[in-house]
Each structure stands twice: as C-alpha cells, then as structure tokens.
Tab-separated table of C-alpha atoms and ligand atoms in Angstrom:
chain	number	residue	atom	x	y	z
S	790	MET	CA	-87.891	-54.119	-5.308
S	791	MET	CA	-87.965	-53.630	-1.672
S	792	ARG	CA	-85.492	-56.179	-0.233
S	793	PHE	CA	-83.221	-56.156	3.661
S	794	VAL	CA	-80.985	-58.102	5.055
S	795	THR	CA	-79.227	-57.894	8.581
S	796	ALA	CA	-75.899	-58.459	9.950
S	797	GLY	CA	-74.426	-59.149	12.981
S	798	GLU	CA	-73.833	-61.154	16.359
S	799	SER	CA	-75.935	-61.126	19.695
S	800	HIS	CA	-72.736	-60.040	21.507
S	801	GLY	CA	-70.893	-58.104	18.634
S	802	PRO	CA	-70.048	-54.933	18.192
S	803	SER	CA	-73.323	-54.565	16.710
S	804	LEU	CA	-76.666	-54.931	14.648
S	805	THR	CA	-77.227	-53.466	11.134
S	806	ALA	CA	-79.784	-53.732	8.289
S	807	VAL	CA	-79.720	-52.627	4.644
S	808	VAL	CA	-82.736	-51.367	3.626
S	809	GLU	CA	-84.031	-50.999	-0.761
S	810	GLY	CA	-86.101	-50.205	-2.509
S	811	LEU	CA	-87.932	-47.415	-0.731
S	812	PRO	CA	-89.036	-44.490	-2.630
S	813	ALA	CA	-86.917	-41.219	-2.981
S	814	GLY	CA	-88.400	-38.384	-0.792
S	815	LEU	CA	-90.361	-39.689	2.599
S	816	ALA	CA	-89.713	-38.176	5.013
S	817	ILE	CA	-88.458	-40.199	7.852
S	818	ASP	CA	-88.983	-39.751	11.845
S	819	GLU	CA	-85.710	-41.069	13.449
S	820	GLU	CA	-88.246	-41.235	16.285
S	821	LYS	CA	-90.000	-43.270	14.924
S	822	LEU	CA	-87.612	-45.538	14.608
S	823	ASN	CA	-86.476	-45.518	18.111
S	824	GLU	CA	-89.491	-45.719	19.566
S	825	ALA	CA	-90.364	-49.133	17.955
S	826	LEU	CA	-86.808	-50.494	19.218
S	827	THR	CA	-87.475	-49.007	22.879
S	828	ARG	CA	-91.149	-50.773	22.381
S	829	ARG	CA	-89.070	-54.362	21.014
S	830	GLN	CA	-86.602	-53.616	24.836
S	831	ARG	CA	-89.708	-53.830	27.112
S	832	GLY	CA	-91.905	-56.387	28.477
S	833	ALA	CA	-92.237	-58.189	31.320
S	834	GLY	CA	-90.022	-61.226	31.670
S	835	ARG	CA	-87.349	-60.095	30.101
S	836	GLY	CA	-83.337	-60.542	31.469
S	837	GLY	CA	-80.054	-59.068	32.254
S	838	ARG	CA	-79.228	-57.618	29.193
S	839	MET	CA	-82.124	-55.337	28.641
S	840	LEU	CA	-80.682	-53.770	31.854
S	841	ILE	CA	-77.399	-53.172	29.327
S	842	GLU	CA	-79.023	-51.861	26.377
S	843	LYS	CA	-80.760	-49.065	25.087
S	844	ASP	CA	-81.764	-49.884	21.704
S	845	ARG	CA	-80.931	-46.397	19.230
S	846	VAL	CA	-80.821	-46.196	15.517
S	847	GLU	CA	-78.275	-44.710	13.655
S	848	VAL	CA	-79.005	-44.186	10.188
S	849	LEU	CA	-75.130	-44.520	8.032
S	850	SER	CA	-76.517	-43.741	4.768
S	851	GLY	CA	-79.539	-43.500	2.091
S	852	VAL	CA	-81.245	-40.400	4.174
S	853	ARG	CA	-80.045	-36.753	4.205
S	854	PHE	CA	-82.340	-34.236	6.133
S	855	GLY	CA	-84.884	-36.074	7.115
S	856	LYS	CA	-85.697	-37.947	3.501
S	857	THR	CA	-84.700	-40.857	1.856
S	858	LEU	CA	-82.819	-40.614	-1.193
S	859	GLY	CA	-83.956	-43.956	-2.556
S	860	SER	CA	-80.405	-45.547	-2.629
S	861	PRO	CA	-79.583	-48.378	0.183
S	862	ILE	CA	-80.475	-47.383	3.724
S	863	THR	CA	-77.835	-48.797	6.281
S	864	LEU	CA	-79.382	-48.565	9.918
S	865	SER	CA	-77.091	-49.494	12.665
S	866	ILE	CA	-77.865	-50.254	16.550
S	867	LYS	CA	-74.668	-50.456	19.052
S	868	ASN	CA	-74.859	-53.603	21.354
S	869	ARG	CA	-73.550	-51.941	24.178
S	870	ASP	CA	-73.120	-55.811	25.838
S	871	TRP	CA	-70.024	-55.434	23.053
S	872	GLU	CA	-67.827	-53.842	26.096
S	873	ASN	CA	-67.678	-57.192	27.927
S	874	TRP	CA	-67.124	-60.128	24.832
S	875	ARG	CA	-64.696	-57.926	23.203
S	876	GLU	CA	-62.411	-61.006	24.185
S	877	GLU	CA	-64.620	-63.524	23.331
S	878	MET	CA	-66.238	-62.381	19.794
S	879	ALA	CA	-63.595	-60.157	18.794
S	880	PRO	CA	-62.958	-60.342	14.719
S	881	PHE	CA	-59.450	-61.346	14.615
S	882	GLY	CA	-56.430	-62.072	17.281
S	883	ALA	CA	-56.330	-65.011	19.625
S	884	VAL	CA	-59.133	-67.583	20.251
S	885	SER	CA	-60.661	-67.751	23.266
S	886	GLU	CA	-61.512	-70.908	25.509
S	887	HIS	CA	-64.254	-68.403	27.342
S	888	LYS	CA	-68.396	-68.567	27.032
S	889	ARG	CA	-68.133	-71.829	24.623
S	890	VAL	CA	-71.440	-73.705	24.621
S	891	TYR	CA	-70.878	-77.717	24.655
S	892	CYS	CA	-74.156	-78.930	25.081
S	893	PRO	CA	-77.071	-77.738	23.129
S	894	ARG	CA	-80.014	-76.441	24.399
S	895	PRO	CA	-83.459	-78.586	22.960
S	896	GLY	CA	-85.578	-76.541	20.933
S	897	HIS	CA	-82.543	-73.862	19.882
S	898	ALA	CA	-80.275	-74.234	17.014
S	899	ASP	CA	-78.010	-75.036	19.060
S	900	LEU	CA	-77.277	-78.608	17.832
S	901	SER	CA	-78.696	-78.217	14.716
S	902	GLY	CA	-76.164	-75.575	14.043
S	903	VAL	CA	-72.855	-76.445	15.020
S	904	TRP	CA	-73.574	-80.418	12.664
S	905	LYS	CA	-74.882	-77.381	10.087
S	906	TYR	CA	-71.507	-75.480	10.054
S	907	GLY	CA	-69.010	-77.829	11.309
S	908	PHE	CA	-68.664	-75.886	14.469
S	909	GLU	CA	-66.743	-77.059	17.625
S	910	ASP	CA	-69.459	-75.501	20.088
S	911	ALA	CA	-72.387	-73.687	20.132
S	912	ARG	CA	-71.181	-70.288	20.409
S	913	PRO	CA	-70.980	-69.356	17.190
S	914	VAL	CA	-74.582	-70.757	16.260
S	915	LEU	CA	-76.457	-69.008	19.071
S	916	GLU	CA	-74.683	-65.595	18.484
S	917	ARG	CA	-76.423	-64.978	15.374
S	918	ALA	CA	-79.579	-67.357	15.782
S	919	SER	CA	-80.396	-65.373	18.875
S	920	ALA	CA	-83.097	-62.990	18.797
S	921	ARG	CA	-80.834	-60.173	19.130
S	922	GLU	CA	-81.311	-60.115	15.816
S	923	THR	CA	-84.822	-58.850	15.821
S	924	ALA	CA	-83.474	-55.396	16.683
S	925	ALA	CA	-82.593	-54.977	13.791
S	926	ARG	CA	-85.819	-56.483	11.759
S	927	THR	CA	-87.888	-53.850	13.470
S	928	ALA	CA	-85.555	-50.861	12.705
S	929	ALA	CA	-86.171	-51.945	8.894
S	930	GLY	CA	-89.926	-52.678	9.544
S	931	ALA	CA	-90.163	-49.506	11.273
S	932	MET	CA	-89.300	-48.058	7.612
S	933	ALA	CA	-91.570	-50.052	6.576
S	934	ALA	CA	-94.146	-48.935	8.936
S	935	LEU	CA	-93.309	-44.814	8.673
S	936	PHE	CA	-94.025	-45.595	4.593
S	937	LEU	CA	-97.535	-46.903	5.517
S	938	ASP	CA	-98.319	-43.971	7.866
S	939	HIS	CA	-98.000	-42.016	4.648
S	940	LEU	CA	-100.314	-43.939	2.700
S	941	GLY	CA	-103.255	-44.295	5.511
S	942	ILE	CA	-102.198	-48.326	6.826
S	943	GLN	CA	-102.104	-47.916	10.695
S	944	LEU	CA	-100.981	-51.453	12.510
S	945	ALA	CA	-100.537	-52.238	15.831
S	946	ALA	CA	-99.913	-55.367	17.394
S	947	HIS	CA	-100.684	-56.995	21.017
S	948	VAL	CA	-100.323	-60.031	22.923
S	949	ARG	CA	-103.835	-62.554	23.197
S	950	ASN	CA	-101.743	-65.285	25.330
S	951	ILE	CA	-99.150	-65.971	27.571
S	952	GLY	CA	-98.437	-69.441	28.895
S	953	GLY	CA	-102.311	-70.784	28.718
S	954	VAL	CA	-103.174	-66.842	30.225
S	955	VAL	CA	-105.625	-66.016	27.234
S	956	LEU	CA	-107.635	-63.207	26.174
S	957	PRO	CA	-110.777	-63.697	25.599
S	958	ALA	CA	-111.822	-64.481	21.839
S	959	GLU	CA	-114.581	-61.681	21.328
S	960	CYS	CA	-111.692	-58.742	22.787
S	961	GLN	CA	-111.024	-58.163	19.317
S	962	PRO	CA	-109.505	-54.672	19.701
S	963	SER	CA	-109.186	-51.903	16.873
S	964	VAL	CA	-105.124	-50.110	16.060
S	965	LYS	CA	-106.048	-47.142	18.305
S	966	ASP	CA	-107.196	-50.045	21.633
S	967	ILE	CA	-103.594	-51.716	20.910
S	968	ARG	CA	-102.086	-48.245	20.320
S	969	GLU	CA	-103.685	-46.343	23.982
S	970	LYS	CA	-103.573	-49.520	26.144
S	971	ALA	CA	-101.423	-52.365	25.335
S	972	PHE	CA	-98.249	-50.094	23.947
S	973	LEU	CA	-98.148	-49.623	27.949
S	974	SER	CA	-98.616	-52.475	29.244
S	975	PRO	CA	-95.771	-54.976	30.444
S	976	VAL	CA	-97.261	-57.775	28.563
S	977	GLY	CA	-98.553	-55.565	25.389
S	978	CYS	CA	-102.720	-56.790	26.786
S	979	VAL	CA	-105.359	-54.675	25.935
S	980	ASP	CA	-107.106	-55.936	29.040
S	981	ALA	CA	-105.558	-54.883	32.339
S	982	ALA	CA	-107.023	-57.872	34.378
S	983	THR	CA	-105.695	-60.744	31.561
S	984	ALA	CA	-102.748	-58.510	31.556
S	985	ALA	CA	-102.063	-59.136	35.892
S	986	CYS	CA	-102.571	-62.984	35.431
S	987	MET	CA	-100.083	-63.064	32.507
S	988	GLU	CA	-97.268	-61.234	34.866
S	989	ALA	CA	-98.332	-63.398	37.228
S	990	ARG	CA	-98.033	-66.363	35.355
S	991	ILE	CA	-93.997	-65.090	34.242
S	992	ALA	CA	-93.250	-64.263	37.585
S	993	ALA	CA	-94.185	-68.460	38.494
S	994	ALA	CA	-92.442	-69.867	35.711
S	995	LYS	CA	-89.031	-67.328	36.553
S	996	GLU	CA	-89.350	-68.911	39.891
S	997	VAL	CA	-89.042	-71.892	39.039
S	998	GLY	CA	-86.381	-71.364	36.243
S	999	ASP	CA	-88.563	-72.124	33.356
S	1000	THR	CA	-90.314	-70.433	30.192
S	1001	LEU	CA	-93.299	-69.278	28.444
S	1002	GLY	CA	-94.190	-68.665	24.952
S	1003	GLY	CA	-97.452	-67.401	24.166
S	1004	ILE	CA	-99.954	-65.910	20.769
S	1005	VAL	CA	-99.072	-62.568	19.445
S	1006	GLU	CA	-101.724	-60.397	16.832
S	1007	VAL	CA	-101.147	-58.165	14.461
S	1008	ARG	CA	-104.419	-55.598	13.106
S	1009	GLY	CA	-103.883	-53.712	10.636
S	1010	GLU	CA	-106.423	-51.610	9.300
S	1011	GLY	CA	-106.880	-48.741	6.506
S	1012	LEU	CA	-105.345	-51.703	4.014
S	1013	MET	CA	-106.876	-50.906	0.189
S	1014	PRO	CA	-108.683	-54.634	-1.030
S	1015	GLY	CA	-106.333	-56.240	-4.156
S	1016	LEU	CA	-102.825	-56.148	-2.037
S	1017	GLY	CA	-101.183	-59.801	-2.556
S	1018	SER	CA	-102.857	-61.912	-5.831
S	1019	TYR	CA	-104.176	-65.085	-6.444
S	1020	THR	CA	-102.460	-65.484	-9.537
S	1021	GLN	CA	-99.483	-66.909	-8.451
S	1022	TRP	CA	-98.391	-68.448	-5.400
S	1023	ASP	CA	-95.718	-66.431	-3.845
S	1024	CYS	CA	-97.660	-63.961	-4.599
S	1025	ARG	CA	-100.297	-64.318	-1.986
S	1026	LEU	CA	-100.173	-61.934	1.165
S	1027	ASP	CA	-101.065	-64.654	3.416
S	1028	GLY	CA	-97.859	-66.825	2.429
S	1029	LYS	CA	-95.905	-64.097	2.717
S	1030	LEU	CA	-96.981	-62.671	5.888
S	1031	ALA	CA	-96.789	-66.633	7.074
S	1032	GLN	CA	-93.240	-66.804	5.682
S	1033	ALA	CA	-91.724	-63.402	7.342
S	1034	LEU	CA	-93.966	-65.103	10.760
S	1035	ALA	CA	-92.507	-68.081	10.886
S	1036	ALA	CA	-89.171	-66.415	10.551
S	1037	ILE	CA	-89.375	-64.780	13.745
S	1038	PRO	CA	-86.808	-66.884	16.273
S	1039	ALA	CA	-89.770	-69.381	18.599
S	1040	ILE	CA	-92.548	-68.886	16.178
S	1041	LYS	CA	-94.073	-72.228	15.230
S	1042	GLY	CA	-97.550	-71.460	13.925
S	1043	VAL	CA	-99.488	-68.602	11.774
S	1044	GLY	CA	-102.874	-68.034	12.018
S	1045	PHE	CA	-105.127	-65.577	9.962
S	1046	GLY	CA	-108.435	-64.300	11.203
S	1047	ASP	CA	-110.229	-67.025	13.441
S	1048	GLY	CA	-107.074	-69.608	12.241
S	1049	PHE	CA	-106.601	-72.837	13.816
S	1050	ALA	CA	-110.393	-72.267	15.131
S	1051	LEU	CA	-111.808	-72.573	11.491
S	1052	ALA	CA	-111.116	-75.869	11.142
S	1053	ASP	CA	-113.614	-76.294	13.689
S	1054	VAL	CA	-116.537	-75.039	12.136
S	1055	PRO	CA	-119.093	-75.856	9.146
S	1056	GLY	CA	-118.417	-73.608	6.097
S	1057	SER	CA	-121.386	-71.492	6.813
S	1058	MET	CA	-119.888	-70.411	10.159
S	1059	ALA	CA	-116.750	-69.740	8.889
S	1060	HIS	CA	-117.061	-67.215	6.045
S	1061	ASP	CA	-118.424	-63.492	6.308
S	1062	ALA	CA	-121.499	-62.423	4.983
S	1063	LEU	CA	-121.461	-59.713	2.396
S	1064	ARG	CA	-123.505	-56.471	3.082
S	1065	ARG	CA	-123.893	-53.522	1.192
S	1066	ASP	CA	-122.420	-50.452	2.301
S	1067	THR	CA	-122.934	-46.791	1.570
S	1068	GLN	CA	-118.883	-45.591	2.419
S	1069	HIS	CA	-117.483	-48.956	0.657
S	1070	GLY	CA	-120.348	-50.352	-1.632
S	1071	VAL	CA	-119.364	-53.625	-0.131
S	1072	SER	CA	-118.644	-55.030	3.363
S	1073	ARG	CA	-118.599	-58.059	5.553
S	1074	VAL	CA	-120.837	-58.293	8.777
S	1075	THR	CA	-117.639	-60.614	9.884
S	1076	ASN	CA	-114.305	-60.581	9.870
S	1077	HIS	CA	-113.439	-64.636	10.286
S	1078	ALA	CA	-111.045	-63.781	7.716
S	1079	GLY	CA	-109.057	-61.478	9.434
S	1080	GLY	CA	-109.195	-59.413	6.328
S	1081	LEU	CA	-107.639	-62.317	3.381
S	1082	GLU	CA	-109.530	-64.219	0.648
S	1083	GLY	CA	-107.528	-65.408	-1.873
S	1084	GLY	CA	-104.272	-64.127	-0.798
S	1085	MET	CA	-105.643	-60.737	-1.049
S	1086	THR	CA	-106.923	-58.234	1.377
S	1087	ASN	CA	-110.575	-57.163	1.319
S	1088	GLY	CA	-111.009	-54.411	3.111
S	1089	GLU	CA	-111.292	-55.245	6.368
S	1090	THR	CA	-109.120	-55.545	8.784
S	1091	LEU	CA	-106.076	-57.697	8.970
S	1092	VAL	CA	-106.285	-60.320	11.466
S	1093	VAL	CA	-102.738	-62.400	11.553
S	1094	GLN	CA	-101.449	-63.872	14.912
S	1095	ALA	CA	-98.374	-65.997	15.678
S	1096	VAL	CA	-97.264	-68.780	18.137
S	1097	MET	CA	-94.260	-68.156	19.908
S	1098	LYS	CA	-92.820	-71.477	21.662
S	1099	PRO	CA	-91.298	-71.165	25.856
S	1100	ILE	CA	-87.988	-69.941	25.005
S	1101	PRO	CA	-85.122	-72.967	24.885
S	1102	THR	CA	-82.857	-71.470	27.768
S	1103	LEU	CA	-83.635	-73.168	30.927
S	1104	MET	CA	-82.343	-72.669	33.966
S	1105	LYS	CA	-83.229	-75.850	35.548
S	1106	PRO	CA	-82.022	-77.625	31.734
S	1107	LEU	CA	-83.400	-80.572	30.339
S	1108	ALA	CA	-80.814	-83.502	29.393
S	1109	SER	CA	-78.115	-82.904	26.452
S	1110	VAL	CA	-75.298	-84.927	25.193
S	1111	SER	CA	-71.784	-83.040	25.484
S	1112	LEU	CA	-70.211	-82.280	22.213
S	1113	GLN	CA	-66.796	-81.942	24.113
S	1114	ASP	CA	-66.890	-85.734	24.943
S	1115	GLY	CA	-70.842	-87.711	24.011
S	1116	SER	CA	-71.118	-88.080	27.558
S	1117	GLN	CA	-74.647	-87.840	29.113
S	1118	ALA	CA	-75.393	-84.031	30.343
S	1119	PHE	CA	-77.426	-81.180	30.841
S	1120	ALA	CA	-78.136	-78.195	28.252
S	1121	SER	CA	-76.165	-75.191	28.856
S	1122	THR	CA	-77.891	-72.121	30.520
S	1123	GLU	CA	-76.806	-68.675	30.263
S	1124	ARG	CA	-78.738	-65.579	31.341
S	1125	SER	CA	-81.718	-65.427	28.924
S	1126	ASP	CA	-85.418	-64.248	29.093
S	1127	ALA	CA	-88.323	-66.025	30.733
S	1128	CYS	CA	-90.704	-64.524	28.461
S	1129	ALA	CA	-90.225	-62.455	24.763
S	1130	VAL	CA	-93.551	-62.795	23.424
S	1131	PRO	CA	-94.322	-59.033	24.516
S	1132	ALA	CA	-91.124	-58.165	22.223
S	1133	ALA	CA	-92.238	-60.827	19.958
S	1134	ALA	CA	-95.443	-58.630	19.285
S	1135	VAL	CA	-93.305	-55.351	18.033
S	1136	VAL	CA	-91.285	-57.648	15.658
S	1137	ALA	CA	-94.384	-59.240	13.862
S	1138	GLU	CA	-95.763	-55.563	13.598
S	1139	MET	CA	-93.023	-54.746	12.377
S	1140	MET	CA	-92.556	-57.247	9.730
S	1141	THR	CA	-96.265	-57.511	8.830
S	1142	ALA	CA	-95.394	-53.867	7.952
S	1143	TRP	CA	-92.230	-55.046	6.234
S	1144	VAL	CA	-94.424	-57.882	3.827
S	1145	ILE	CA	-97.184	-54.713	3.648
J	1852	EPS	C1	-81.082	-64.176	23.587
J	1852	EPS	C2	-80.499	-64.307	24.771
J	1852	EPS	C3	-80.559	-63.177	25.777
J	1852	EPS	C4	-81.688	-62.122	25.079
J	1852	EPS	C5	-81.742	-62.145	23.708
J	1852	EPS	C6	-82.083	-62.870	22.980
J	1852	EPS	O1	-79.777	-62.093	25.580
J	1852	EPS	P1	-78.294	-62.836	26.508
J	1852	EPS	O2	-77.481	-64.106	26.512
J	1852	EPS	O3	-77.245	-61.353	25.713
J	1852	EPS	O4	-79.308	-62.166	27.878
J	1852	EPS	O5	-81.445	-60.934	26.025
J	1852	EPS	O6	-82.481	-61.224	23.230
J	1852	EPS	C7	-82.118	-59.642	23.115
J	1852	EPS	C8	-80.485	-59.493	23.592
J	1852	EPS	C9	-83.130	-58.623	22.501
J	1852	EPS	O7	-81.975	-57.640	22.324
J	1852	EPS	O8	-83.795	-59.134	22.437
J	1852	EPS	C10	-81.307	-65.684	22.984
J	1852	EPS	O9	-80.685	-66.356	23.119
J	1852	EPS	O10	-81.781	-65.338	21.719
C-alpha cells in the first residue's frame, strides 16, 4: 500500500513528508521534485513569504544512488522564515506572547481549531492549517508523478478561472499545451489574453485589500482503462480523487469532466457516445465524463476540477469576536497571499498523481 504523512508548522524549522510503498529500484530525479516545488511557489497574487522561501527537497531516507530502496522515504523542506520565528515557534523554552492571534478569521480554521483543541489563541491552529504544508504534499505527489512517468501516464494542471475571469469552455488543452503555456504563465493559464485579465483582476483585488479564488483543472493522459473499481464504495477512483482534492486548503468543490454543468443538460447530451477506433478498438466521440465512468478510468483524458474559495486573510478584515474578552472586533490580519489559485493547481496535479 502507498501512503504518506506530512509534519511541520508553517513557521517551524521545516516540513517533512514520509512516503511509503513506492517500489524499490525506481529512478528518482531530484530536480523534478524541486521543479514541482518551484512551480508551486510561483504565481501572481503571492505575498511576501514567497520572497523568503526557496523550497528545495532534501531526501533523508529511502533513496540511494538515485533509486528508491523500497523503505520509507523522508523528504524534508526547510522553512527559511524559521529564522524570524525561533522565539515564537520554539519547541521548548519560555512561552512567547508575540504573534498571538486573538481575532479568528471568518473562513479560516482559526475558531473551530481553537474550540476543538482548547487553545487560548489561533496561532497554534493556523501554523498547521496553513497552506504552507502543501509544499510537503507536493513533494510526496511529485514522487508519484515520477512513478507514473515510467508508466507513460502524464498529468498537468492549469487554471480555468480566477475571480470570475474564465478560460472559455471550448478550450480543452492537452498536457503538452499546459506544460508549454500554463507552466510559464504567472497565473497558470494556457491563454495569454485570459491570463492578462486574470492578472489584472488579482492586482485590483490586492489594491483594495481583498482576495480571490478560482478553479483549477488537472488533465491526465495515458491512463489505461480500469483504474479504480465500481465493486466497493471506497475503491471508486472519482471518490478517492475527490477526497484528496477537497482536502487541499480552501477547496470547496470538486468536479469531473463537465462536472456541475451536467446538472443543466439531458442525458442525451451528457454522455459520451462510443465509436469504433482502429487503434483502441473503442473510443468516445466526446469526453463529458472526464475519463471516469463507474468509478473507473475509461481510457479517455482524465479531467478533474477543483474550486478554491478566496483566501480568508483579508487586509480589510470582516467582523470577528475577540477570544480574549469576547468583544466585537475585526479579524486578525497578517501577511498573506491575495490569490493562491496557481499554486493550488500544482498541488492538485501532484495529489492527483498520488491518488492514481
Ligand atoms: C498562508 C499564509 C502565508 C502564505 C502561506 C499560506 O504565509 P505567511 O503567513 O508566512 O505569510 O504565504 O503559504 C506558504 C507559505 C506556502 O508556501 O504556500 C496561510 O495562512 O495559509
């Protein structure tokens, strides 16, 4: 069985992922792992933190001379910002009163986390709830992507929507298109004109202290039919993908193929007619299903979308209540991103690789 866990706080010394179950003898290209981490850091709308961090993976176990050993693989990513947080995030020593967060941000884990774990303020919650942790998921997922590469399965993610600036629905890019265009775009979008509007929308939101969400899409080619199974609820590949993608911070919806738009059309327009195909025997005329039927891959391109809400840390904050004295207040503000949709696309790509 393949599994991984991550550890680490946003401003602690480092993030770690322990990855188990990859076969022995798999060639690991360290630079491919680092490329994924660098891609996740890029993007219009990122805040000051990304000027501090330069994510690189350090492999601490499970790989020797560039090949997996079959034993647990430990991946470590340093938090450069830790130097500025040694006192506030010290594992031992005197309790620091700095950087406490008493006014929970609506939309963030702050308040429910304080209630659940019984903290006095939200700092211990947000340190782990922070999307910084997705750097570790990205590193673990990038290991899986390397494995898939050996099997001829290629995935790539792009951005379809930022704050209501939408890539036209007829734009259905190939993995190659995404790699050649979206990977170089500051907003992760394949179309230059749409990308320019997205960038402008982000700049305008930032200007007024607001944040933006959007929609990311992962596309996969080379998937053989029959991955996943209809025979048991927890074997369905769409269910597993939905779990992994909905677990990325700020994701509020996951769709496959035409996704939520399938609610608007009759069955005759929703399904993908079959045709004889000299290469594969049978293929589809269309791909409304996004390559998944009955919880299994059907050999068509995998198409999965995830909807990201706008980031809850607002520079013009919403109303909140102080955890210190119960008084009406405004939510805490601190350095954050105005938009992290391009980063979420990379995380979604790597988590999709992991699930597959
Ligand atoms: C995040 C807040 C910001 C983001 C962070 C996620 O960090 P900071 O509070 O240090 O400015 O930059 O994302 C990352 C550090 C990252 O690597 O993606 C949050 O509250 O979720």
